[in-house]
mmCIF file of C-alpha atoms in Angstrom:
data_model
loop_
_atom_site.group_PDB
_atom_site.id
_atom_site.type_symbol
_atom_site.label_atom_id
_atom_site.label_comp_id
_atom_site.label_asym_id
_atom_site.label_seq_id
_atom_site.Cartn_x
_atom_site.Cartn_y
_atom_site.Cartn_z
ATOM 1 C CA MET A 1 0.000 0.000 0.000
ATOM 2 C CA ARG A 2 2.834 2.350 0.867
ATOM 3 C CA LYS A 3 4.418 1.649 -2.514
ATOM 4 C CA TYR A 4 1.389 2.899 -4.453
ATOM 5 C CA ASN A 5 0.005 5.414 -1.960
ATOM 6 C CA ARG A 6 1.989 8.417 -3.176
ATOM 7 C CA LYS A 7 1.509 7.835 -6.893
ATOM 8 C CA ILE A 8 -2.170 7.009 -6.592
ATOM 9 C CA PHE A 9 -2.891 9.979 -4.347
ATOM 10 C CA ASN A 10 -1.047 12.317 -6.711
ATOM 11 C CA TYR A 11 -2.868 10.944 -9.711
ATOM 12 C CA VAL A 12 -6.251 11.263 -7.998
ATOM 13 C CA ILE A 13 -5.710 14.732 -6.552
ATOM 14 C CA ARG A 14 -4.604 16.082 -9.904
ATOM 15 C CA MET A 15 -7.621 14.533 -11.557
ATOM 16 C CA VAL A 16 -10.260 15.745 -9.093
ATOM 17 C CA ARG A 17 -8.360 18.784 -7.808
ATOM 18 C CA HIS A 18 -9.983 18.594 -4.409
ATOM 19 C CA GLU A 19 -8.017 17.290 -1.450
ATOM 20 C CA GLU A 20 -10.853 15.783 0.603
ATOM 21 C CA THR A 21 -12.268 14.008 -2.442
ATOM 22 C CA ALA A 22 -8.807 12.773 -3.380
ATOM 23 C CA ILE A 23 -8.283 11.312 0.098
ATOM 24 C CA GLU A 24 -11.677 9.580 -0.011
ATOM 25 C CA LEU A 25 -11.081 8.183 -3.490
ATOM 26 C CA THR A 26 -7.585 6.961 -2.609
ATOM 27 C CA GLN A 27 -9.013 5.150 0.416
ATOM 28 C CA GLU A 28 -11.806 3.721 -1.696
ATOM 29 C CA PHE A 29 -9.255 2.531 -4.240
ATOM 30 C CA PHE A 30 -7.182 0.613 -1.683
ATOM 31 C CA ILE A 31 -10.268 -0.974 -0.131
ATOM 32 C CA LYS A 32 -11.506 -1.967 -3.585
ATOM 33 C CA ILE A 33 -8.119 -3.475 -4.456
ATOM 34 C CA PHE A 34 -8.306 -5.698 -1.359
ATOM 35 C CA VAL A 35 -11.894 -6.683 -2.075
ATOM 36 C CA VAL A 36 -11.361 -7.613 -5.733
ATOM 37 C CA LEU A 37 -7.870 -9.034 -5.327
ATOM 38 C CA ASP A 38 -9.139 -12.551 -6.092
ATOM 39 C CA LYS A 39 -10.286 -11.291 -9.496
ATOM 40 C CA TYR A 40 -6.776 -10.154 -10.416
ATOM 41 C CA ASN A 41 -5.992 -11.218 -13.969
ATOM 42 C CA PHE A 42 -2.435 -12.514 -14.175
ATOM 43 C CA GLU A 43 -2.219 -11.547 -17.858
ATOM 44 C CA TYR A 44 -1.763 -7.949 -16.712
ATOM 45 C CA LYS A 45 1.030 -6.491 -14.656
ATOM 46 C CA PHE A 46 -0.262 -5.898 -11.142
ATOM 47 C CA SER A 47 0.433 -2.164 -11.408
ATOM 48 C CA THR A 48 -1.482 -1.897 -14.707
ATOM 49 C CA TRP A 49 -4.441 -3.752 -13.192
ATOM 50 C CA ALA A 50 -4.384 -1.540 -10.103
ATOM 51 C CA TYR A 51 -4.107 1.675 -12.127
ATOM 52 C CA ARG A 52 -6.995 0.546 -14.294
ATOM 53 C CA ILE A 53 -9.153 0.205 -11.186
ATOM 54 C CA CYS A 54 -7.992 3.613 -10.011
ATOM 55 C CA TYR A 55 -8.632 5.178 -13.414
ATOM 56 C CA ASN A 56 -12.171 3.763 -13.576
ATOM 57 C CA LEU A 57 -12.880 4.857 -10.026
ATOM 58 C CA VAL A 58 -11.826 8.438 -10.696
ATOM 59 C CA ILE A 59 -13.566 8.673 -14.058
ATOM 60 C CA ASP A 60 -16.776 7.252 -12.535
ATOM 61 C CA HIS A 61 -16.582 9.782 -9.732
ATOM 62 C CA ILE A 62 -16.075 12.658 -12.141
ATOM 63 C CA ARG A 63 -18.957 11.488 -14.336
ATOM 64 C CA LYS A 64 -21.310 10.914 -11.414
ATOM 65 C CA ASN A 65 -20.554 14.200 -9.783
ATOM 66 C CA GLN A 66 -20.342 16.091 -13.050
ATOM 67 C CA VAL A 67 -17.267 17.843 -11.752
ATOM 68 C CA GLN A 68 -16.935 20.996 -13.733
ATOM 69 C CA LEU A 69 -13.243 21.624 -13.672
ATOM 70 C CA ALA A 70 -12.019 24.877 -15.025
ATOM 71 C CA SER A 71 -9.561 24.233 -17.790
ATOM 72 C CA LEU A 72 -7.047 26.480 -19.485
ATOM 73 C CA SER A 73 -9.305 27.177 -22.389
ATOM 74 C CA ASP A 74 -12.059 28.698 -20.281
ATOM 75 C CA ASP A 75 -10.225 30.003 -17.285
ATOM 76 C CA ALA A 76 -9.011 33.538 -17.084
ATOM 77 C CA VAL A 77 -6.738 32.818 -14.132
ATOM 78 C CA SER A 78 -3.402 31.747 -15.476
ATOM 79 C CA ALA A 79 -0.902 29.467 -13.819
ATOM 80 C CA ARG A 80 1.229 32.552 -13.413
ATOM 81 C CA THR A 81 -1.385 33.970 -11.068
ATOM 82 C CA MET A 82 -1.479 30.660 -9.227
ATOM 83 C CA LEU A 83 2.248 30.823 -8.756
ATOM 84 C CA GLU A 84 1.990 34.347 -7.433
ATOM 85 C CA SER A 85 -0.493 33.128 -4.892
ATOM 86 C CA ASP A 86 1.958 30.394 -3.926
ATOM 87 C CA ASN A 87 4.623 33.009 -3.284
ATOM 88 C CA VAL A 88 7.168 31.486 -5.588
ATOM 89 C CA VAL A 89 7.582 34.546 -7.777
ATOM 90 C CA ARG A 90 11.060 36.009 -7.902
ATOM 91 C CA ASP A 91 12.172 39.615 -7.883
ATOM 92 C CA ASP A 92 13.414 39.409 -11.455
ATOM 93 C CA GLY A 93 10.001 38.369 -12.800
ATOM 94 C CA PHE A 94 9.125 35.072 -14.367
ATOM 95 C CA ARG A 95 11.876 34.593 -16.835
ATOM 96 C CA ASN A 96 14.683 32.180 -16.071
ATOM 97 C CA LEU A 97 13.081 30.885 -12.948
ATOM 98 C CA ALA A 98 14.908 28.333 -10.888
ATOM 99 C CA ASN A 99 14.336 24.786 -12.015
ATOM 100 C CA GLU A 100 12.179 23.799 -9.054
ATOM 101 C CA GLU A 101 9.969 26.832 -9.522
ATOM 102 C CA THR A 102 9.544 26.134 -13.217
ATOM 103 C CA LYS A 103 8.671 22.558 -12.414
ATOM 104 C CA ALA A 104 6.082 23.673 -9.858
ATOM 105 C CA TYR A 105 4.677 26.074 -12.438
ATOM 106 C CA VAL A 106 4.463 23.384 -15.133
ATOM 107 C CA TRP A 107 2.719 20.960 -12.766
ATOM 108 C CA LYS A 108 0.263 23.648 -11.732
ATOM 109 C CA LEU A 109 -0.484 24.136 -15.409
ATOM 110 C CA ILE A 110 -1.088 20.411 -15.862
ATOM 111 C CA GLU A 111 -3.821 20.555 -13.245
ATOM 112 C CA ARG A 112 -5.644 22.987 -15.504
ATOM 113 C CA ILE A 113 -5.488 21.357 -18.901
ATOM 114 C CA PRO A 114 -8.671 19.595 -20.125
ATOM 115 C CA LEU A 115 -9.396 16.254 -18.480
ATOM 116 C CA LYS A 116 -8.962 14.077 -21.572
ATOM 117 C CA TYR A 117 -5.382 15.299 -21.920
ATOM 118 C CA ARG A 118 -4.615 15.575 -18.236
ATOM 119 C CA GLU A 119 -5.533 11.970 -17.428
ATOM 120 C CA LEU A 120 -3.036 10.725 -20.003
ATOM 121 C CA ILE A 121 -0.257 13.077 -18.965
ATOM 122 C CA LEU A 122 -0.740 11.936 -15.367
ATOM 123 C CA LEU A 123 -0.689 8.260 -16.289
ATOM 124 C CA LYS A 124 2.434 8.789 -18.358
ATOM 125 C CA TYR A 125 4.406 10.970 -15.994
ATOM 126 C CA ILE A 126 3.042 10.413 -12.477
ATOM 127 C CA GLN A 127 2.519 6.681 -12.841
ATOM 128 C CA ASP A 128 5.450 6.409 -15.243
ATOM 129 C CA LEU A 129 3.634 4.107 -17.664
ATOM 130 C CA LYS A 130 4.354 3.168 -21.268
ATOM 131 C CA TYR A 131 1.906 4.026 -24.046
ATOM 132 C CA GLU A 132 0.842 0.376 -24.308
ATOM 133 C CA GLU A 133 0.123 0.200 -20.578
ATOM 134 C CA ILE A 134 -1.904 3.416 -20.777
ATOM 135 C CA ALA A 135 -3.834 1.847 -23.662
ATOM 136 C CA ASP A 136 -4.628 -1.182 -21.466
ATOM 137 C CA ILE A 137 -5.859 1.080 -18.688
ATOM 138 C CA THR A 138 -7.901 3.538 -20.711
ATOM 139 C CA ASP A 139 -9.033 1.282 -23.587
ATOM 140 C CA LEU A 140 -7.823 3.942 -26.009
ATOM 141 C CA PRO A 141 -5.700 3.166 -29.084
ATOM 142 C CA VAL A 142 -1.980 3.915 -28.695
ATOM 143 C CA GLY A 143 -2.175 6.414 -31.572
ATOM 144 C CA THR A 144 -4.902 8.404 -29.831
ATOM 145 C CA ILE A 145 -2.902 8.412 -26.613
ATOM 146 C CA LYS A 146 0.191 9.699 -28.408
ATOM 147 C CA ASN A 147 -1.848 12.395 -30.140
ATOM 148 C CA ARG A 148 -3.511 13.525 -26.944
ATOM 149 C CA ILE A 149 -0.248 13.629 -25.040
ATOM 150 C CA PHE A 150 1.229 15.682 -27.829
ATOM 151 C CA LYS A 151 -1.798 17.977 -27.751
ATOM 152 C CA ALA A 152 -1.363 18.351 -23.993
ATOM 153 C CA LYS A 153 2.278 19.299 -24.440
ATOM 154 C CA GLU A 154 1.340 21.746 -27.154
ATOM 155 C CA ILE A 155 -1.171 23.418 -24.806
ATOM 156 C CA LEU A 156 1.437 23.511 -22.048
ATOM 157 C CA LYS A 157 4.056 24.971 -24.350
ATOM 158 C CA LYS A 158 1.682 27.672 -25.579
ATOM 159 C CA GLU A 159 0.745 28.541 -22.029
ATOM 160 C CA ILE A 160 4.375 28.661 -20.970
ATOM 161 C CA ASP A 161 5.181 30.921 -23.939
ATOM 162 C CA LYS A 162 2.227 33.135 -23.085
ATOM 163 C CA ASP A 163 3.371 33.481 -19.479
ATOM 164 C CA GLY A 164 6.955 34.036 -20.545
ATOM 165 C CA MET A 165 8.197 31.129 -18.482
ATOM 166 C CA HIS A 166 11.077 29.800 -20.526
ATOM 167 C CA MET B 1 12.916 23.210 -46.691
ATOM 168 C CA GLU B 2 9.629 23.876 -44.919
ATOM 169 C CA CYS B 3 9.531 23.927 -41.157
ATOM 170 C CA ILE B 4 8.666 20.689 -39.377
ATOM 171 C CA SER B 5 5.402 20.401 -37.463
ATOM 172 C CA ASP B 6 5.542 20.529 -33.657
ATOM 173 C CA GLN B 7 4.360 16.920 -33.456
ATOM 174 C CA LYS B 8 7.185 15.734 -35.695
ATOM 175 C CA ILE B 9 9.692 17.707 -33.649
ATOM 176 C CA LEU B 10 8.378 16.125 -30.469
ATOM 177 C CA GLU B 11 8.437 12.656 -32.017
ATOM 178 C CA SER B 12 12.023 13.141 -33.093
ATOM 179 C CA ILE B 13 13.256 14.367 -29.697
ATOM 180 C CA GLU B 14 11.410 11.522 -27.958
ATOM 181 C CA GLY B 15 12.878 8.982 -30.371
ATOM 182 C CA GLN B 16 9.491 7.906 -31.738
ATOM 183 C CA ALA B 17 10.170 8.806 -35.377
ATOM 184 C CA SER B 18 11.824 6.404 -37.823
ATOM 185 C CA LYS B 19 15.592 6.577 -38.300
ATOM 186 C CA LEU B 20 15.199 8.210 -41.704
ATOM 187 C CA GLU B 21 12.793 10.844 -40.380
ATOM 188 C CA MET B 22 15.060 11.487 -37.413
ATOM 189 C CA SER B 23 18.033 12.187 -39.632
ATOM 190 C CA VAL B 24 15.952 14.512 -41.865
ATOM 191 C CA TYR B 25 14.655 16.414 -38.831
ATOM 192 C CA ARG B 26 18.123 16.600 -37.297
ATOM 193 C CA ASP B 27 19.499 18.122 -40.485
ATOM 194 C CA HIS B 28 16.651 20.616 -40.536
ATOM 195 C CA LEU B 29 17.136 21.583 -36.890
ATOM 196 C CA LEU B 30 20.760 22.398 -37.653
ATOM 197 C CA VAL B 31 19.782 25.047 -40.177
ATOM 198 C CA CYS B 32 16.442 26.303 -38.822
ATOM 199 C CA PRO B 33 16.640 28.454 -35.669
ATOM 200 C CA HIS B 34 12.837 28.551 -35.341
ATOM 201 C CA CYS B 35 12.425 24.783 -35.233
ATOM 202 C CA ARG B 36 15.471 24.507 -32.988
ATOM 203 C CA GLN B 37 13.814 26.889 -30.552
ATOM 204 C CA VAL B 38 10.612 24.845 -30.630
ATOM 205 C CA ALA B 39 12.620 21.661 -30.015
ATOM 206 C CA ASP B 40 14.399 23.329 -27.097
ATOM 207 C CA ARG B 41 11.067 24.304 -25.568
ATOM 208 C CA TYR B 42 9.751 20.757 -25.818
ATOM 209 C CA LEU B 43 12.979 19.359 -24.411
ATOM 210 C CA ALA B 44 12.709 21.740 -21.465
ATOM 211 C CA LEU B 45 9.060 20.787 -20.971
ATOM 212 C CA ASN B 46 9.877 17.062 -21.057
ATOM 213 C CA ARG B 47 12.582 17.626 -18.438
ATOM 214 C CA GLN B 48 9.957 19.151 -16.125
ATOM 215 C CA LEU B 49 7.508 16.347 -16.786
ATOM 216 C CA VAL B 50 9.750 13.376 -16.091
ATOM 217 C CA LYS B 51 10.312 14.467 -12.516
ATOM 218 C CA PRO B 52 6.851 15.396 -11.284
ATOM 219 C CA VAL B 53 6.168 17.560 -8.280
ATOM 220 C CA LEU B 54 4.397 15.186 -5.902
ATOM 221 C CA TYR B 55 2.041 16.007 -3.071
ATOM 222 C CA GLU B 56 2.616 14.089 0.134
ATOM 223 C CA PRO B 57 -0.410 11.891 0.868
ATOM 224 C CA PRO B 58 -1.793 12.245 4.403
ATOM 225 C CA LEU B 59 -0.950 9.423 6.800
ATOM 226 C CA THR B 60 -4.612 8.993 7.615
ATOM 227 C CA ILE B 61 -5.184 7.219 4.289
ATOM 228 C CA VAL B 62 -3.323 4.037 5.265
ATOM 229 C CA ARG B 63 -4.738 4.143 8.795
ATOM 230 C CA LYS B 64 -8.335 4.495 7.606
ATOM 231 C CA VAL B 65 -7.968 1.773 4.989
ATOM 232 C CA MET B 66 -6.542 -0.642 7.560
ATOM 233 C CA ALA B 67 -9.282 0.274 10.033
ATOM 234 C CA THR B 68 -11.915 -0.449 7.390
ATOM 235 C CA LEU B 69 -10.395 -3.737 6.288
ATOM 236 C CA TYR B 70 -9.492 -4.975 9.770
ATOM 237 C CA PRO B 71 -11.827 -3.263 12.239
ATOM 238 C CA ASP B 72 -10.362 -4.849 15.415
ATOM 239 C CA PHE B 73 -6.844 -5.162 14.102
ATOM 240 C CA PRO B 74 -4.414 -5.459 15.786
ATOM 241 C CA VAL B 75 -4.738 -4.247 19.395
ATOM 242 C CA TYR B 76 -6.214 -7.229 21.208
ATOM 243 C CA SER B 77 -5.049 -10.189 19.116
ATOM 244 C CA SER B 78 -1.519 -9.104 18.461
ATOM 245 C CA LEU B 79 -0.920 -8.089 22.067
ATOM 246 C CA LEU B 80 -2.067 -11.474 23.240
ATOM 247 C CA ALA B 81 0.066 -13.173 20.601
ATOM 248 C CA LEU B 82 3.080 -11.120 21.585
ATOM 249 C CA ILE B 83 2.762 -12.006 25.270
ATOM 250 C CA ALA B 84 2.261 -15.715 24.534
ATOM 251 C CA SER B 85 5.103 -15.969 22.048
ATOM 252 C CA SER B 86 7.432 -13.975 24.294
ATOM 253 C CA PHE B 87 6.697 -16.486 27.032
ATOM 254 C CA VAL B 88 7.473 -19.403 24.700
ATOM 255 C CA PHE B 89 10.601 -17.620 23.532
ATOM 256 C CA LEU B 90 11.809 -17.024 27.080
ATOM 257 C CA VAL B 91 11.092 -20.556 28.196
ATOM 258 C CA THR B 92 12.743 -22.051 25.123
ATOM 259 C CA TRP B 93 15.748 -19.853 25.466
ATOM 260 C CA ILE B 94 16.300 -20.686 29.156
ATOM 261 C CA TYR B 95 15.678 -24.344 28.508
ATOM 262 C CA ILE B 96 18.148 -24.552 25.644
ATOM 263 C CA TYR B 97 20.732 -22.214 27.085
ATOM 264 C CA PHE B 98 20.982 -23.980 30.418
ATOM 265 C CA ASP B 99 20.465 -27.404 28.867
ATOM 266 C CA PHE B 100 17.588 -28.191 31.160
ATOM 267 C CA ALA B 101 16.868 -31.423 29.343
ATOM 268 C CA HIS B 102 19.772 -32.927 31.210
ATOM 269 C CA ASN B 103 19.426 -30.851 34.327
ATOM 270 C CA SER B 104 19.253 -32.954 37.448
ATOM 271 C CA LEU B 105 16.756 -30.633 39.116
ATOM 272 C CA VAL B 106 14.253 -30.978 36.260
ATOM 273 C CA LYS B 107 14.769 -34.720 36.171
ATOM 274 C CA ALA B 108 14.246 -34.894 39.907
ATOM 275 C CA LEU B 109 11.072 -32.825 39.562
ATOM 276 C CA GLN B 110 9.830 -35.113 36.824
ATOM 277 C CA LEU B 111 10.519 -38.193 38.907
ATOM 278 C CA THR B 112 8.897 -36.624 41.954
ATOM 279 C CA SER B 113 5.840 -35.629 39.987
ATOM 280 C CA ASP B 114 5.399 -39.217 38.768
ATOM 281 C CA SER B 115 4.883 -40.453 42.304
ATOM 282 C CA ALA B 116 3.003 -37.449 43.659
ATOM 283 C CA SER B 117 -0.360 -35.818 43.062
ATOM 284 C CA GLY B 118 -1.973 -32.411 43.221
ATOM 285 C CA TRP B 119 -1.983 -29.305 41.013
ATOM 286 C CA LEU B 120 1.725 -28.613 41.509
ATOM 287 C CA THR B 121 2.788 -31.975 40.104
ATOM 288 C CA GLN B 122 0.326 -31.598 37.254
ATOM 289 C CA ALA B 123 1.819 -28.188 36.523
ATOM 290 C CA ILE B 124 5.342 -29.634 36.620
ATOM 291 C CA LYS B 125 4.268 -32.382 34.252
ATOM 292 C CA PHE B 126 2.681 -29.866 31.902
ATOM 293 C CA ILE B 127 5.696 -27.547 31.876
ATOM 294 C CA SER B 128 8.011 -30.515 31.457
ATOM 295 C CA THR B 129 5.979 -31.760 28.489
ATOM 296 C CA VAL B 130 5.987 -28.305 26.884
ATOM 297 C CA PHE B 131 9.738 -28.086 27.445
ATOM 298 C CA SER B 132 10.302 -31.489 25.913
ATOM 299 C CA LEU B 133 8.143 -30.640 22.894
ATOM 300 C CA VAL B 134 9.894 -27.327 22.344
ATOM 301 C CA TYR B 135 13.283 -28.960 22.734
ATOM 302 C CA ALA B 136 12.327 -31.724 20.304
ATOM 303 C CA SER B 137 11.132 -29.207 17.723
ATOM 304 C CA PHE B 138 14.315 -27.209 18.201
ATOM 305 C CA LYS B 139 16.418 -30.310 17.536
ATOM 306 C CA ALA B 140 14.281 -31.220 14.542
ATOM 307 C CA ILE B 141 14.630 -27.744 12.977
ATOM 308 C CA HIS B 142 18.343 -27.775 13.657
ATOM 309 C CA ALA B 143 18.754 -31.162 12.006
ATOM 310 C CA PHE B 144 16.542 -30.152 9.079
ATOM 311 C CA ILE B 145 18.575 -27.005 8.394
ATOM 312 C CA ALA B 146 21.822 -28.929 8.706
ATOM 313 C CA ILE B 147 20.628 -31.514 6.141
ATOM 314 C CA VAL B 148 19.028 -29.106 3.658
ATOM 315 C CA PHE B 149 21.508 -26.204 3.785
ATOM 316 C CA LYS B 150 24.518 -28.219 4.894
ATOM 317 C CA THR B 151 25.325 -25.641 7.508
ATOM 318 C CA ASP B 152 25.246 -25.370 11.247
ATOM 319 C CA VAL B 153 22.865 -22.616 12.304
ATOM 320 C CA SER B 154 23.341 -20.862 15.605
ATOM 321 C CA VAL B 155 21.041 -21.437 18.552
ATOM 322 C CA GLU B 156 20.039 -17.759 18.393
ATOM 323 C CA ALA B 157 18.879 -18.023 14.787
ATOM 324 C CA ILE B 158 16.735 -21.076 15.467
ATOM 325 C CA THR B 159 15.300 -19.510 18.597
ATOM 326 C CA ALA B 160 14.452 -16.365 16.614
ATOM 327 C CA PHE B 161 12.796 -18.545 13.996
ATOM 328 C CA MET B 162 10.821 -20.341 16.669
ATOM 329 C CA LEU B 163 9.807 -17.022 18.164
ATOM 330 C CA THR B 164 8.486 -15.874 14.798
ATOM 331 C CA MET B 165 6.630 -19.115 14.267
ATOM 332 C CA SER B 166 5.138 -19.101 17.734
ATOM 333 C CA LEU B 167 4.134 -15.453 17.297
ATOM 334 C CA LEU B 168 2.365 -16.383 14.088
ATOM 335 C CA PHE B 169 0.790 -19.428 15.695
ATOM 336 C CA PHE B 170 -0.507 -17.517 18.697
ATOM 337 C CA PHE B 171 -1.668 -14.675 16.512
ATOM 338 C CA ILE B 172 -3.749 -17.007 14.345
ATOM 339 C CA LEU B 173 -5.017 -18.780 17.458
ATOM 340 C CA SER B 174 -6.020 -15.540 19.166
ATOM 341 C CA ARG B 175 -7.721 -14.301 15.995
ATOM 342 C CA PHE B 176 -9.628 -17.564 15.793
ATOM 343 C CA PHE B 177 -10.834 -17.299 19.384
ATOM 344 C CA ALA B 178 -11.617 -13.600 18.987
ATOM 345 C CA ARG B 179 -13.830 -14.394 15.997
ATOM 346 C CA ARG B 180 -15.575 -17.232 17.823
ATOM 347 C CA LEU B 181 -16.171 -14.953 20.762
ATOM 348 C CA LYS B 182 -17.601 -12.325 18.448
ATOM 349 C CA GLY B 183 -19.806 -14.931 16.767
ATOM 350 C CA ASN B 184 -21.141 -16.132 20.131
ATOM 351 C CA ARG B 185 -21.943 -12.564 21.192
ATOM 352 C CA LYS B 186 -23.916 -12.000 18.002
#
């Protein structure tokens, strides 16, 4: 449980963007894993099987609750503003920020990209999965996954350019 | 040559394009500052993505999950198991360390208990039997390890092993009785 706790929690919180909900869903995930452990299909890697359960759980929750998450396209508040609120802005403005600050900025941006892109970026980079594993989890073709991840990066790049965070 | 699309640039820097395409794109990047800048941006972005900023999950998650899955775990059962196995461990250790199997006092007690009666003699008989059983199992494990691994394992290692086993045994036993008790109450 400790092995997956961090990655699962980070995936969930970035999907639902609400701490209390993320905690509840992470708990629900672990309980579900224990309950359905006897149904584990040995054709899959355990991690892929577990992430699939997590993915379905989160997607179901979002669908059921019709979570309207503000995305970059319809949100006037930029990640730059979010960073300001996090007090990580430097005296010399946003250009050439320290690596850790840029990273924090980029990951704040990820939380705001549309769900269909964000879920794949999170599976790829938080869970560190290959395209084929993501395809097993999401039931999407590998080509679609690659395209969406590219689209996500394109959105991120545009946003970074717009904010002048190079 | 026309500029390369962003997707192609990304594919080439992530090594997803074919070898031929990669060499074409590489040649283009050498002469096109615009595409080189785009490639640099994507490289920088990828560097930020591969090492994500992670939130620390609250400790309550594991605690709540365990409390849901094992509602009475582990206060009562494990404490009981720990006390029982510690007792077995202590007794075994003293018995083996002082070689009580051949101790004249124990032998005398055993002989005395054979011709006497009362709770004390029964207790001596019981303890003596437990001692003998533990000692026999110790010898058996020792012999088994010596045959299988062709090595002589220290007394401490076997005692530790026996402690673990007895802990497990008492834990399962206490869980079993706890469940029966719960069932009877219901």
